[in-house]
PDB file of N, CA and C in Angstrom:
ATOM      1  N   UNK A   1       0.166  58.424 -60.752  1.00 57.00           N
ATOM      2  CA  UNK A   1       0.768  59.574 -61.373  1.00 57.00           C
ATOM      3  C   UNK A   1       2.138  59.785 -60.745  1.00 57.00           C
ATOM      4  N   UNK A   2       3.589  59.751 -61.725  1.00 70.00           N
ATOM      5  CA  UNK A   2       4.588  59.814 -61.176  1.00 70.00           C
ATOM      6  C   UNK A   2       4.653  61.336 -60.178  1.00 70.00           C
ATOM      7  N   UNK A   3       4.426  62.335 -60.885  1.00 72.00           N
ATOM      8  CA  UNK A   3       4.852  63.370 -59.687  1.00 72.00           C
ATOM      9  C   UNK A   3       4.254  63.293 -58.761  1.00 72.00           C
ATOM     10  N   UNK A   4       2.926  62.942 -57.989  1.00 78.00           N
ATOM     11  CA  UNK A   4       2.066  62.636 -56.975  1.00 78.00           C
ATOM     12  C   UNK A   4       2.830  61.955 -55.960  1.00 78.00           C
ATOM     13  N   UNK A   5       3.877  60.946 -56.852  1.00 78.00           N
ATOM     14  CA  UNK A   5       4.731  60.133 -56.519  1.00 78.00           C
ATOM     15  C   UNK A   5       6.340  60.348 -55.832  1.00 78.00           C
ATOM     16  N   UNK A   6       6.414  61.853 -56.179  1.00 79.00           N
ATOM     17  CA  UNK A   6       7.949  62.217 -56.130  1.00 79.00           C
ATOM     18  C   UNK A   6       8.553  61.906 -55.020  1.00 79.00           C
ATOM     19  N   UNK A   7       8.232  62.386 -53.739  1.00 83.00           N
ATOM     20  CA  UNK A   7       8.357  61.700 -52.803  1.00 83.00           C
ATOM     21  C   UNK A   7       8.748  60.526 -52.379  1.00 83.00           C
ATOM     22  N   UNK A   8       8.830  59.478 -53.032  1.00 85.00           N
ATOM     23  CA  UNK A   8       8.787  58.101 -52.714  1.00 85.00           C
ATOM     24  C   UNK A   8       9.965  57.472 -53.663  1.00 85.00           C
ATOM     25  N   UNK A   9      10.521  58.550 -54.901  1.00 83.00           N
ATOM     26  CA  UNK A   9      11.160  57.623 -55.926  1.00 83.00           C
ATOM     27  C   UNK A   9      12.633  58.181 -55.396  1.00 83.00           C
ATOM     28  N   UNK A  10      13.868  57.419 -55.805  1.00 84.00           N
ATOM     29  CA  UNK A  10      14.697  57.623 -56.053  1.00 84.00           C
ATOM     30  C   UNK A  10      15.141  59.158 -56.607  1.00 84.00           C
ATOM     31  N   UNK A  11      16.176  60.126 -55.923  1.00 76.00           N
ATOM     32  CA  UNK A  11      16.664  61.363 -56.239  1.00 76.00           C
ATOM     33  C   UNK A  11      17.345  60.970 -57.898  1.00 76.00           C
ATOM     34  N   UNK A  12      16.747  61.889 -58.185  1.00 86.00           N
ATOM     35  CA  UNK A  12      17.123  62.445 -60.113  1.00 86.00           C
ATOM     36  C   UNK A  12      15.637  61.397 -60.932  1.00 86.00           C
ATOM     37  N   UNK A  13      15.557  60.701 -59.934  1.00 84.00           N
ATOM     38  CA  UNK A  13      14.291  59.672 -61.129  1.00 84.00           C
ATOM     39  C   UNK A  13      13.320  60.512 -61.905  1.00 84.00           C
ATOM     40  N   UNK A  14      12.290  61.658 -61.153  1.00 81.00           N
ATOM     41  CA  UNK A  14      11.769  62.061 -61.930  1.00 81.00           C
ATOM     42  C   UNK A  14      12.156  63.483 -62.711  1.00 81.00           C
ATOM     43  N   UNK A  15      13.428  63.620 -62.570  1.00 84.00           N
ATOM     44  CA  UNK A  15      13.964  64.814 -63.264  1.00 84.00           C
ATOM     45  C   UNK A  15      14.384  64.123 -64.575  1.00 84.00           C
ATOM     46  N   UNK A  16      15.366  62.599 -64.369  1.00 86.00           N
ATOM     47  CA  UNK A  16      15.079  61.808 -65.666  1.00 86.00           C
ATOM     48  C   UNK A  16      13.985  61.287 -66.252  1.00 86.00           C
ATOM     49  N   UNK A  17      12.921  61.419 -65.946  1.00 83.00           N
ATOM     50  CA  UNK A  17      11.715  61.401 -66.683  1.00 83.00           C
ATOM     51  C   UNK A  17      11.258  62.053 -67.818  1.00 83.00           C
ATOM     52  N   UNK A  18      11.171  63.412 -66.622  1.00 84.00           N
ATOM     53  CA  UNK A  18      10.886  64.953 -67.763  1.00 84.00           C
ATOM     54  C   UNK A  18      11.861  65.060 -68.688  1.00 84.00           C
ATOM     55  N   UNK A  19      13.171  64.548 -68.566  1.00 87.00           N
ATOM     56  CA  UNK A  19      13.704  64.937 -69.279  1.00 87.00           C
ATOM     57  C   UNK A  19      13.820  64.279 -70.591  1.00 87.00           C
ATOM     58  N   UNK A  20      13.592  63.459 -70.449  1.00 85.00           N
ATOM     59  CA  UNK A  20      13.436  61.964 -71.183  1.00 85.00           C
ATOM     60  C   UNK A  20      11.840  62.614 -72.207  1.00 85.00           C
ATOM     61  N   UNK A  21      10.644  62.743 -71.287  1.00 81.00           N
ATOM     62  CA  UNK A  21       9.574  62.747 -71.553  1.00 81.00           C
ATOM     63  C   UNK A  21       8.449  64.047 -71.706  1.00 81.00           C
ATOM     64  N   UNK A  22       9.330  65.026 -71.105  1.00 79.00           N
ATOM     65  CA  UNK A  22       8.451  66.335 -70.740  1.00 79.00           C
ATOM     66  C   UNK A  22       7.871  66.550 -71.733  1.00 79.00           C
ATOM     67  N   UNK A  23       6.565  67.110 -71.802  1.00 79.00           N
ATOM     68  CA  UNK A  23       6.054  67.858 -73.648  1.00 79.00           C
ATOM     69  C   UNK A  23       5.534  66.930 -74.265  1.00 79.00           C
ATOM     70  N   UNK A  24       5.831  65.498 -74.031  1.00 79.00           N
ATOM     71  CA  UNK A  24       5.544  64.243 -75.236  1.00 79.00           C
ATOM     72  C   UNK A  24       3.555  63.648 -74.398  1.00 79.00           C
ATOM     73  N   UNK A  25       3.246  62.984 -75.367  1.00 73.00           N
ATOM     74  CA  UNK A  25       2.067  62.629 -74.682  1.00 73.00           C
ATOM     75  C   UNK A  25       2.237  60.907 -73.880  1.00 73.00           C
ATOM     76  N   UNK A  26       3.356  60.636 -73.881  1.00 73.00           N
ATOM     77  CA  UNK A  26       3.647  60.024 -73.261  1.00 73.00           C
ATOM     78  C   UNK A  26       3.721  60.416 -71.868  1.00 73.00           C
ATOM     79  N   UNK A  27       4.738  61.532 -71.861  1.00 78.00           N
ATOM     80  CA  UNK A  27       4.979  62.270 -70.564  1.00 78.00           C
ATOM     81  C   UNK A  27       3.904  62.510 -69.955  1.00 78.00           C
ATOM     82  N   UNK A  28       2.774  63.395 -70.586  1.00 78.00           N
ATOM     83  CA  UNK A  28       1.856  63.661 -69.976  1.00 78.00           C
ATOM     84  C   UNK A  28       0.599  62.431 -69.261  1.00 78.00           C
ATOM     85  N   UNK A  29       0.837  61.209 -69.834  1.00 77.00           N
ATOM     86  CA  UNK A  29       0.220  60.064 -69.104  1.00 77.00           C
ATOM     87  C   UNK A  29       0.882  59.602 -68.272  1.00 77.00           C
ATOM     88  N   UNK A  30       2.240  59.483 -68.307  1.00 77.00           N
ATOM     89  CA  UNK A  30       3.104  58.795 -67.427  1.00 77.00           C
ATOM     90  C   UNK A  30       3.662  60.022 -66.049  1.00 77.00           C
ATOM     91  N   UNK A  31       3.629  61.002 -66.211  1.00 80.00           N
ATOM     92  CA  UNK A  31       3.837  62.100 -65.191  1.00 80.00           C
ATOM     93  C   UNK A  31       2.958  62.739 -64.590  1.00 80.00           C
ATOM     94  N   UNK A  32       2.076  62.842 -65.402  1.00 79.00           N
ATOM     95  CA  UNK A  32       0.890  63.891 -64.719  1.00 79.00           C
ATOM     96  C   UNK A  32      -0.203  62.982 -64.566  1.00 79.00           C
ATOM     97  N   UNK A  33      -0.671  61.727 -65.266  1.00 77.00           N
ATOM     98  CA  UNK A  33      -1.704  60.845 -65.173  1.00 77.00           C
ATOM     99  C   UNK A  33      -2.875  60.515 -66.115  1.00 77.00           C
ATOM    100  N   UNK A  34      -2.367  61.358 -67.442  1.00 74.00           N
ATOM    101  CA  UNK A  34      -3.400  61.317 -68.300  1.00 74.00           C
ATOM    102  C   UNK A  34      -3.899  60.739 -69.162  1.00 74.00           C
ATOM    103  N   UNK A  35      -4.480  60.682 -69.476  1.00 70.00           N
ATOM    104  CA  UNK A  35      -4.784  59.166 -70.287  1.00 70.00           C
ATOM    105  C   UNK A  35      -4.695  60.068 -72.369  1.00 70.00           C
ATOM    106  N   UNK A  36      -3.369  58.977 -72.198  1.00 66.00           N
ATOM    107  CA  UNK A  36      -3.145  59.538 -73.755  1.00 66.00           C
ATOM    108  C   UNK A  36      -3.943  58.301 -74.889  1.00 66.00           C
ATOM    109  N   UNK A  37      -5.050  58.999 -75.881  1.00 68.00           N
ATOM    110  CA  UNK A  37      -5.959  58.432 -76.363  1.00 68.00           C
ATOM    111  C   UNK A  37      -5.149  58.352 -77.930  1.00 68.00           C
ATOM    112  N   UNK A  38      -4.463  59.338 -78.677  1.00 66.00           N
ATOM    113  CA  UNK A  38      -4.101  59.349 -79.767  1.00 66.00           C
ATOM    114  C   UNK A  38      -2.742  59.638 -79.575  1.00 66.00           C
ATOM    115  N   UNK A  39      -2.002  59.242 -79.271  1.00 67.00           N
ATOM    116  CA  UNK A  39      -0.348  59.580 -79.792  1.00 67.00           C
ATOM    117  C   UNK A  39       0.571  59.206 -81.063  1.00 67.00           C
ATOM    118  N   UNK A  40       1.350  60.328 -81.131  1.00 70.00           N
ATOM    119  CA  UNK A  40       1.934  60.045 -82.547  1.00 70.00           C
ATOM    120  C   UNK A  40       2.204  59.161 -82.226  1.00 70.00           C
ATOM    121  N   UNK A  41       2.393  58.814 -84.147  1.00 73.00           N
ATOM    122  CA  UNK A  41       3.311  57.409 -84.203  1.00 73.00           C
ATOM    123  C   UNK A  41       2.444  55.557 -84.010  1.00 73.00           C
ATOM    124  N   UNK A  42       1.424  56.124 -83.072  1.00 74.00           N
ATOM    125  CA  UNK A  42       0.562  54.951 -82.792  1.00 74.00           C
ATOM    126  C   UNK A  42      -0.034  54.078 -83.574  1.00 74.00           C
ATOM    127  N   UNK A  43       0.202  52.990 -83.753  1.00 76.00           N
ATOM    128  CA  UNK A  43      -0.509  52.010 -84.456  1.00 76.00           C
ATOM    129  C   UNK A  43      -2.268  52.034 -84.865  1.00 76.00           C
ATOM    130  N   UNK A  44      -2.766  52.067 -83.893  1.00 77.00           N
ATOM    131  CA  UNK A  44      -3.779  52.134 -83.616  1.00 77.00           C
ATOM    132  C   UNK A  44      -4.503  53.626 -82.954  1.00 77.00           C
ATOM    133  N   UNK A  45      -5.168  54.393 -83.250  1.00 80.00           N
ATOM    134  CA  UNK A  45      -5.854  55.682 -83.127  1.00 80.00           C
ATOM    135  C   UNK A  45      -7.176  55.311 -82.516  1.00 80.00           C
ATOM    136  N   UNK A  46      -7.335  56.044 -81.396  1.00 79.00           N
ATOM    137  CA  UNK A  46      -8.765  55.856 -80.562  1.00 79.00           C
ATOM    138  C   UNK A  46      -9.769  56.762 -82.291  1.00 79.00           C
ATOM    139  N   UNK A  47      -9.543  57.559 -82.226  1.00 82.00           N
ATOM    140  CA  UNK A  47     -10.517  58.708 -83.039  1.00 82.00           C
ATOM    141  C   UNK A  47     -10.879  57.699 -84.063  1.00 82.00           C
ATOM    142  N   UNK A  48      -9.641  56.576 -84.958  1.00 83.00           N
ATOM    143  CA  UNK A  48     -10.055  55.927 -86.162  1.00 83.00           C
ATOM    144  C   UNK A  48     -10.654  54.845 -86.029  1.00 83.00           C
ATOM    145  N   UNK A  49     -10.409  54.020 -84.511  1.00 83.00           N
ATOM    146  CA  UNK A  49     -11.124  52.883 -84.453  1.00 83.00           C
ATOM    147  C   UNK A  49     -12.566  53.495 -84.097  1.00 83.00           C
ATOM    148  N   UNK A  50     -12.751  54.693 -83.598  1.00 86.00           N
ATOM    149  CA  UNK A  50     -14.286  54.923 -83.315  1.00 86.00           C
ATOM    150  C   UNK A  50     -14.857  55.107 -84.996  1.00 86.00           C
ATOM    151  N   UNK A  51     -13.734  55.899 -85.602  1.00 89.00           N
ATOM    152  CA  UNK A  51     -14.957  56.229 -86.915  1.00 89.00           C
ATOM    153  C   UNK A  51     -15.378  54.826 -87.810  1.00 89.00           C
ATOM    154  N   UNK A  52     -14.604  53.759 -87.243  1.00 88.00           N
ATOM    155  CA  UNK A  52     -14.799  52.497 -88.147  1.00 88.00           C
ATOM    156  C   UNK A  52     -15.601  51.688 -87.278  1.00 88.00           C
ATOM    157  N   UNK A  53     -16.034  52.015 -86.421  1.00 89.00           N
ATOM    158  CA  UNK A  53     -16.648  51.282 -85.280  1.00 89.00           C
ATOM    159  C   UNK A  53     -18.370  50.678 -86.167  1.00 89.00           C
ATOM    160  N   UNK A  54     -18.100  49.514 -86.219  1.00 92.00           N
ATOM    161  CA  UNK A  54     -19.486  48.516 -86.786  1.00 92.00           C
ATOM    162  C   UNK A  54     -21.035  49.073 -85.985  1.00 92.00           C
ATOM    163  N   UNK A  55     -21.791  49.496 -86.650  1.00 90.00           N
ATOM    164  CA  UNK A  55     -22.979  49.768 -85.799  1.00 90.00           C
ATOM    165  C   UNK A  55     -23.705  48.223 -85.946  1.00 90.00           C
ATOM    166  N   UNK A  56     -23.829  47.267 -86.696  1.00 92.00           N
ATOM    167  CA  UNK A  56     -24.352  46.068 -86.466  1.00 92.00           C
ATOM    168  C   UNK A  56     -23.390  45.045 -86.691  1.00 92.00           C
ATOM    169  N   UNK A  57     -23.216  43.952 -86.242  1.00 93.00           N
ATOM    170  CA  UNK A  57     -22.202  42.751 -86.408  1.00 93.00           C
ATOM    171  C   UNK A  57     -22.657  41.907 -86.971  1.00 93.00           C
ATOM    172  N   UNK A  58     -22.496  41.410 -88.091  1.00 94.00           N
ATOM    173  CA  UNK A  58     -23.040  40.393 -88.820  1.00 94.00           C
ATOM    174  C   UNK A  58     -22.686  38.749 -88.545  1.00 94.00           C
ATOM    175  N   UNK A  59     -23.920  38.098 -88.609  1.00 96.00           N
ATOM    176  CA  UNK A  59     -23.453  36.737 -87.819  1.00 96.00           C
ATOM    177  C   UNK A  59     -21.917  35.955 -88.197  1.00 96.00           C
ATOM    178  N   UNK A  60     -21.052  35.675 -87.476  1.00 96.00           N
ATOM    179  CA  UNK A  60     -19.781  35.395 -87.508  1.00 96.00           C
ATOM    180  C   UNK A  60     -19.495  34.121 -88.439  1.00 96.00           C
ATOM    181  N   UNK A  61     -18.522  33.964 -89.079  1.00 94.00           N
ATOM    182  CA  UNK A  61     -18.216  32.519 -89.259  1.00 94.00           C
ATOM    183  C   UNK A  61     -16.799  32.024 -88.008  1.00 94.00           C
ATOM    184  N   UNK A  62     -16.405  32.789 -88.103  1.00 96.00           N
ATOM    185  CA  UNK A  62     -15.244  32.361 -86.593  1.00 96.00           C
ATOM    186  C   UNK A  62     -15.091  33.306 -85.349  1.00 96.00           C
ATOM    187  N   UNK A  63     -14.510  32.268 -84.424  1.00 97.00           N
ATOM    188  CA  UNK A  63     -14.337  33.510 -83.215  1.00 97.00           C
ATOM    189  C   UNK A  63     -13.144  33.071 -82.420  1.00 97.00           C
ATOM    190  N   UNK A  64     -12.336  33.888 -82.625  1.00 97.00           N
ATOM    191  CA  UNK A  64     -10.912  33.431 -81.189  1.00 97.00           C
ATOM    192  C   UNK A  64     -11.014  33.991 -80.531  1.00 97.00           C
ATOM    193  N   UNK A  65     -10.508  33.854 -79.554  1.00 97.00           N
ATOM    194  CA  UNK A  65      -9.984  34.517 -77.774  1.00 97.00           C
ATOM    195  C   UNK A  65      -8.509  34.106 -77.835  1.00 97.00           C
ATOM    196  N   UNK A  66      -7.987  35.497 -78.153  1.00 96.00           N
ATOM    197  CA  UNK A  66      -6.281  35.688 -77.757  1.00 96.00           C
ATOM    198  C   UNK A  66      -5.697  35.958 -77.187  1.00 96.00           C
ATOM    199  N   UNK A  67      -4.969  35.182 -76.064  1.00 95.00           N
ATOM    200  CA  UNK A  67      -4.098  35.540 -74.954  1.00 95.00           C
ATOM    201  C   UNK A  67      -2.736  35.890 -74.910  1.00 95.00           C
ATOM    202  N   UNK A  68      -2.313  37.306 -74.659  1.00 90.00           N
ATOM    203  CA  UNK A  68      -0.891  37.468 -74.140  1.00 90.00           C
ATOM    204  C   UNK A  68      -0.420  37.843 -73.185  1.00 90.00           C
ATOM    205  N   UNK A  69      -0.103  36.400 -72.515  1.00 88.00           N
ATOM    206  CA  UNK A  69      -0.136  36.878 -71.219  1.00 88.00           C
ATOM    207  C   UNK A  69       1.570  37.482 -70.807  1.00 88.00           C
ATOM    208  N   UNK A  70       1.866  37.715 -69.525  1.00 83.00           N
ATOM    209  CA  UNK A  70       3.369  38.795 -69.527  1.00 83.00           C
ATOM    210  C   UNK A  70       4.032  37.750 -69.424  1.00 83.00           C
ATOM    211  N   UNK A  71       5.188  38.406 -69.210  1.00 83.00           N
ATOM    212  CA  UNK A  71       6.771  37.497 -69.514  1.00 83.00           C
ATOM    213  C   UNK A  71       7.167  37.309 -68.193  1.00 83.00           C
ATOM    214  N   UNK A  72       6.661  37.931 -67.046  1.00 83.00           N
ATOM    215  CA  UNK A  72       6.907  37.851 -65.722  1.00 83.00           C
ATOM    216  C   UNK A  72       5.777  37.445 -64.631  1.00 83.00           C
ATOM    217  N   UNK A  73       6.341  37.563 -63.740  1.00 84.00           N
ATOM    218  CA  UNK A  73       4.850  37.790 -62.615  1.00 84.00           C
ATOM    219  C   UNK A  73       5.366  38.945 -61.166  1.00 84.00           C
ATOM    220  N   UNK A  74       4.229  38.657 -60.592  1.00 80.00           N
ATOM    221  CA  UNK A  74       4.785  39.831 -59.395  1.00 80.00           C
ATOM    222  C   UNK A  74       3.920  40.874 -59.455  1.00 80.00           C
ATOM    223  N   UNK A  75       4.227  41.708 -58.600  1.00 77.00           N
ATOM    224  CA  UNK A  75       3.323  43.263 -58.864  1.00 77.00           C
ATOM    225  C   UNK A  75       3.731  44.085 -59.778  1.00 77.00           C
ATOM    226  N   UNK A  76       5.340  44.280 -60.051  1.00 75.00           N
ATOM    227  CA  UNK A  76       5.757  44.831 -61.754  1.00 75.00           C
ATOM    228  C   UNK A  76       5.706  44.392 -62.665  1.00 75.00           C
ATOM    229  N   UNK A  77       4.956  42.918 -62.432  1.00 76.00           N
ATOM    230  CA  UNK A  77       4.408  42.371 -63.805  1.00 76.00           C
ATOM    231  C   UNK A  77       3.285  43.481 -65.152  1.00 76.00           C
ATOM    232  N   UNK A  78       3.702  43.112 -66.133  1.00 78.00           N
ATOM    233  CA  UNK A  78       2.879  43.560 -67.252  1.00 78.00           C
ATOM    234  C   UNK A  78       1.849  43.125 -67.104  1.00 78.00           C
ATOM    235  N   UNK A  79       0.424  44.052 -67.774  1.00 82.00           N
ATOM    236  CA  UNK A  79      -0.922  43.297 -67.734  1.00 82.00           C
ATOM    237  C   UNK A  79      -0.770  42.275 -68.762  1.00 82.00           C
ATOM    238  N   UNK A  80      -2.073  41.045 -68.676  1.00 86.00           N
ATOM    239  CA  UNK A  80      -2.306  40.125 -69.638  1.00 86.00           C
ATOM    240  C   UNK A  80      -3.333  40.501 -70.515  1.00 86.00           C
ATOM    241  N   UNK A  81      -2.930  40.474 -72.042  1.00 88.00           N
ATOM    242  CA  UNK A  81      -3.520  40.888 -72.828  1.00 88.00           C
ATOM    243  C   UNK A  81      -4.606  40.175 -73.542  1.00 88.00           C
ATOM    244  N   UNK A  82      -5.665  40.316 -73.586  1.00 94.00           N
ATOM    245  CA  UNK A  82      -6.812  39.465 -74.474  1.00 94.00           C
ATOM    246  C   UNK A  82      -7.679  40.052 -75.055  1.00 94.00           C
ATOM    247  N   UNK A  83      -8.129  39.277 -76.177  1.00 94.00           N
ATOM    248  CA  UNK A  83      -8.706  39.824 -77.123  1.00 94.00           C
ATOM    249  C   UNK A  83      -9.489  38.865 -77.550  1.00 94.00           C
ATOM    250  N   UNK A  84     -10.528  39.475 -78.156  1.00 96.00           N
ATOM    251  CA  UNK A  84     -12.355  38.290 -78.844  1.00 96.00           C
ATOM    252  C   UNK A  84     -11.559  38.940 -80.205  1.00 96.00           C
ATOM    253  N   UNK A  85     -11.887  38.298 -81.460  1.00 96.00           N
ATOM    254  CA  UNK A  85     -12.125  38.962 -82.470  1.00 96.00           C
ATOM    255  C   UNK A  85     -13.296  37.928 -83.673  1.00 96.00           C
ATOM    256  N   UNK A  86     -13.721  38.028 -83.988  1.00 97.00           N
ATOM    257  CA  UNK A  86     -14.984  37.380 -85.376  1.00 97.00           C
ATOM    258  C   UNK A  86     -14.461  37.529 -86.385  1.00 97.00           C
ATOM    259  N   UNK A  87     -15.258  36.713 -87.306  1.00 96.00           N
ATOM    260  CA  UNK A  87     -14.953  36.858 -88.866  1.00 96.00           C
ATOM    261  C   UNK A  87     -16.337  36.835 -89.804  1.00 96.00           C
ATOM    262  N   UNK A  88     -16.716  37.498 -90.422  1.00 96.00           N
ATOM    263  CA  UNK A  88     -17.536  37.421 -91.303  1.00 96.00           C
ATOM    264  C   UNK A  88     -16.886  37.729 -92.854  1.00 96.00           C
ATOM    265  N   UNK A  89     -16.786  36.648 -93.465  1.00 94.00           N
ATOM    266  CA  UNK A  89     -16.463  36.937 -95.158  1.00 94.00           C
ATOM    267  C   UNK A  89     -14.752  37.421 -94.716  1.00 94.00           C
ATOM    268  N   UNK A  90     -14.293  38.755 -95.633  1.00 94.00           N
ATOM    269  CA  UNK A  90     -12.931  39.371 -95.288  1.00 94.00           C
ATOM    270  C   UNK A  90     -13.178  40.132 -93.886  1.00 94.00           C
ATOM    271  N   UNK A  91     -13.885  40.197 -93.290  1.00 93.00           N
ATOM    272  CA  UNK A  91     -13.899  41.720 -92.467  1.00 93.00           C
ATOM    273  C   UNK A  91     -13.959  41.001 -91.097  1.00 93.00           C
ATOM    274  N   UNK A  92     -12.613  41.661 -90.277  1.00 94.00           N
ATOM    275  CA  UNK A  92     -12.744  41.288 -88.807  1.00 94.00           C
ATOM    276  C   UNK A  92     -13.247  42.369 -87.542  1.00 94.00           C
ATOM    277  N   UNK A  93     -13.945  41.633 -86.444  1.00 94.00           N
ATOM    278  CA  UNK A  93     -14.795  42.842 -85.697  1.00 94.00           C
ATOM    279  C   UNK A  93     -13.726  42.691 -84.461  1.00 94.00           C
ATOM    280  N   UNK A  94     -13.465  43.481 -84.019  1.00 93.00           N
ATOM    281  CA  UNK A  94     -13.651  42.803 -82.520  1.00 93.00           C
ATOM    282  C   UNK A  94     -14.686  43.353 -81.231  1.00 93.00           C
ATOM    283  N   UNK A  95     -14.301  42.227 -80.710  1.00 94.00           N
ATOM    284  CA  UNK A  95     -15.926  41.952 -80.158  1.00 94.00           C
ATOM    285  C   UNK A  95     -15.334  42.425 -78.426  1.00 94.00           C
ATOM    286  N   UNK A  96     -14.141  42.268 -78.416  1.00 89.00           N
ATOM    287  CA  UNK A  96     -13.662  42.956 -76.977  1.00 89.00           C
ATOM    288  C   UNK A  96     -12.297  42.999 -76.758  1.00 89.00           C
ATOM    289  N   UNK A  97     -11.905  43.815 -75.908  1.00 87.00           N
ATOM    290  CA  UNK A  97     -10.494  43.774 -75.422  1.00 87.00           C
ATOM    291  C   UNK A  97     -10.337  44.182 -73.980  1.00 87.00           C
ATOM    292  N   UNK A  98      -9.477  43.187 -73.502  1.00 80.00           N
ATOM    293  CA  UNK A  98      -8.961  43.402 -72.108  1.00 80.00           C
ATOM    294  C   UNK A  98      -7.628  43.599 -71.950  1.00 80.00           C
TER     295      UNK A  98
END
């Protein structure tokens, strides 16, 4: 959590934050620590992938494992992204994400 953090960053860093971010639900994950589940604008909606969420998976005809991994390395490296997804007929599940 950046303000937890203030202490440690660079003078004006987290005043350019808030200012940048205050109010937004961005801000509030990235400043205060919260875990933003639906934010505008988002591609993807926690609330809509739950209401579409498969209660049974029907046996697959395909299955990938998709890797994106970061553009860097190091400790400010980006996480590596992966993903399962299936296929039955038109309809894709996925089966996990990391």
């Amino acid at each position: 959590m950046t303000r937890e953090n203030a202490g440690f960053l660079a003078p004006g860093f987290l005043r350019a934050l808030e200012a940048a971010y205050g109010g937004s639900a961005l801000g509030r994950q990235e400043l205060e620590g919260m875990l933003a589940e639906d934010v505008d604008g988002a591609l993807f909606l926690r609330s809509r992938i739950d209401e579409t969420r498969a209660a049974i998976i029907p046996a697959l005809w395909d299955v990938v494992v998709a890797v994106d991994p970061p553009a860097t390395s190091g400790p400010r490296a980006d996480a590596c992204g992966i993903v399962a997804v299936g296929r039955a007929g038109q309809e894709a599940y996925v089966l996990g994400d990391a």
